[in-house]
Short mmCIF file of C-alpha atoms in Angstrom, two decimals:
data_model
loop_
_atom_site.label_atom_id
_atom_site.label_comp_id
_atom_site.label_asym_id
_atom_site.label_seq_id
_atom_site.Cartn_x
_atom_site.Cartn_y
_atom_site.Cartn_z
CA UNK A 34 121.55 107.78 103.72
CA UNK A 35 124.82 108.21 105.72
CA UNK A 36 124.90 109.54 109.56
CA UNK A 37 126.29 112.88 109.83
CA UNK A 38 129.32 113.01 111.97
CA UNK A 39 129.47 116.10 114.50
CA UNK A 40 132.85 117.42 114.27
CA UNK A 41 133.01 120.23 116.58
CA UNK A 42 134.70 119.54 119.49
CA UNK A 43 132.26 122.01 121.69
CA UNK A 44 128.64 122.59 121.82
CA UNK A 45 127.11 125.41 120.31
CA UNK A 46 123.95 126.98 122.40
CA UNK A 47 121.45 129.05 120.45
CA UNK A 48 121.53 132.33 122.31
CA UNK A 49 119.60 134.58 120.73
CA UNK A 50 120.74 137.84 122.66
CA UNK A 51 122.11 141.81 122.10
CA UNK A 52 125.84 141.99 121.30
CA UNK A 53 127.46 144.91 121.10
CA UNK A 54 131.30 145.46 119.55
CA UNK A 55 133.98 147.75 118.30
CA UNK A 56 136.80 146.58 115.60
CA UNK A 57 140.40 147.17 116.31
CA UNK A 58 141.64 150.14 115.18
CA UNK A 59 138.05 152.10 115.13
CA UNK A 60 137.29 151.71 118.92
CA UNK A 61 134.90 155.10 118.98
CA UNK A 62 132.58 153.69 117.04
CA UNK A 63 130.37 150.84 118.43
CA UNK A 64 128.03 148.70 116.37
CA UNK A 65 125.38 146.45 117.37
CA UNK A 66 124.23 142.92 116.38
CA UNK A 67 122.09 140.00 117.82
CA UNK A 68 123.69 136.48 118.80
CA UNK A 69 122.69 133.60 117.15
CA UNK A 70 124.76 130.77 118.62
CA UNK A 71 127.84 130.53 120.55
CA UNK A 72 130.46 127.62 121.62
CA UNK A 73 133.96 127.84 123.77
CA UNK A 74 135.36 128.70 120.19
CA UNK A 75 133.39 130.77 118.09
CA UNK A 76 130.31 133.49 118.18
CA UNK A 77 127.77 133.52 115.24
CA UNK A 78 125.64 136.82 114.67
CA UNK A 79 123.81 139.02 112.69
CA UNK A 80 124.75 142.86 112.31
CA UNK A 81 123.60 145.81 110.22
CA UNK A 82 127.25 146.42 109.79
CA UNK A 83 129.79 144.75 107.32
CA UNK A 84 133.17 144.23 109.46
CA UNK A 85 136.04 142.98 106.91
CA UNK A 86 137.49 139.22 106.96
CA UNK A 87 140.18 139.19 109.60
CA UNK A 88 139.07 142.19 111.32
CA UNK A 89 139.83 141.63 115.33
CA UNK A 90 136.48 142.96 117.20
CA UNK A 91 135.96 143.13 120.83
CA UNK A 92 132.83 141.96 122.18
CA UNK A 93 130.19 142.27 124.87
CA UNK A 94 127.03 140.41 125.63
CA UNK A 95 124.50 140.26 127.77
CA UNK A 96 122.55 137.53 128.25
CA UNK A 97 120.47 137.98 131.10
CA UNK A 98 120.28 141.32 131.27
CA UNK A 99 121.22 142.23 135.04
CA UNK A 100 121.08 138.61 136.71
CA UNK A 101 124.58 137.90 134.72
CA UNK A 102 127.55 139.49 134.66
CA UNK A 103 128.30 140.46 130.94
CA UNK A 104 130.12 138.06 128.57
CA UNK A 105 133.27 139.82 127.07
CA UNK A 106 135.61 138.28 124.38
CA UNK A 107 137.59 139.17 121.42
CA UNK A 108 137.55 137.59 118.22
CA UNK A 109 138.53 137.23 114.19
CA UNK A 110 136.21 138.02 111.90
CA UNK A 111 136.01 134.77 109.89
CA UNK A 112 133.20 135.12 107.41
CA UNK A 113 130.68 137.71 106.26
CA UNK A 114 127.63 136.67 104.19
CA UNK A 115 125.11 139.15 103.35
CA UNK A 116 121.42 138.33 104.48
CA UNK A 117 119.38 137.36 101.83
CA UNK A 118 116.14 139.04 102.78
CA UNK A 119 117.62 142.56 103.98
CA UNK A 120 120.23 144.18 102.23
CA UNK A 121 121.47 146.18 105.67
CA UNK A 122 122.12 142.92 107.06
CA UNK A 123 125.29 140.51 107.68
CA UNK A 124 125.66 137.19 108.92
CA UNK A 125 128.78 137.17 110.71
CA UNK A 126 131.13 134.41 112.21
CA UNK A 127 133.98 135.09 114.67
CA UNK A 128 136.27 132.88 116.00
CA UNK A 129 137.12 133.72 119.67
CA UNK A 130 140.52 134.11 120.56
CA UNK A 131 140.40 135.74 124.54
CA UNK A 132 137.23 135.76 126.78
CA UNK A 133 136.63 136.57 130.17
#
């Protein structure tokens, strides 16, 4: 059996915490997901709402509720895969492209 090679470049932490976001071009309307991992790179999560491939989203978490300052970025929607147990549910991943 062969060794699998890691080949990301940054480590991805399992935070599992409440993000909230808006997609460019529809910022009145904010939708709400929970993190499932993130790296310097890219932010996995899981949403009851279906953004499009490509969509740009800005994004704020907080993980540590008041102790932390929130974590704000912006991203590309990169891939949407419907859960397979809830049918109002998306797997989402989003490549960062700013963050503060």
């Amino acid at each position: 059996m062969a060794e699998h090679e890691e080949k990301r470049h940054f480590v991805r932490m399992n935070i599992e915490t409440q993000v909230t976001y808006t997609v460019k071009g529809e910022e009145s309307v904010t939708h709400h997901g929970v993190s499932g991992d993130l790296s310097a790179t890219g932010l996995y999560m899981i949403t009851d709402y279906k953004p499009a491939e490509n969509d740009i989203i800005s994004i704020v978490m907080n993980p540590s509720g008041d102790r932390l300052p929130p974590f704000v970025a912006e991203g590309k929607v990169m891939r949407i895969k419907p859960d397979e147990d809830d049918v109002n549910k998306f797997h989402v991943s989003v490549e960062l492209t700013q963050s503060s």
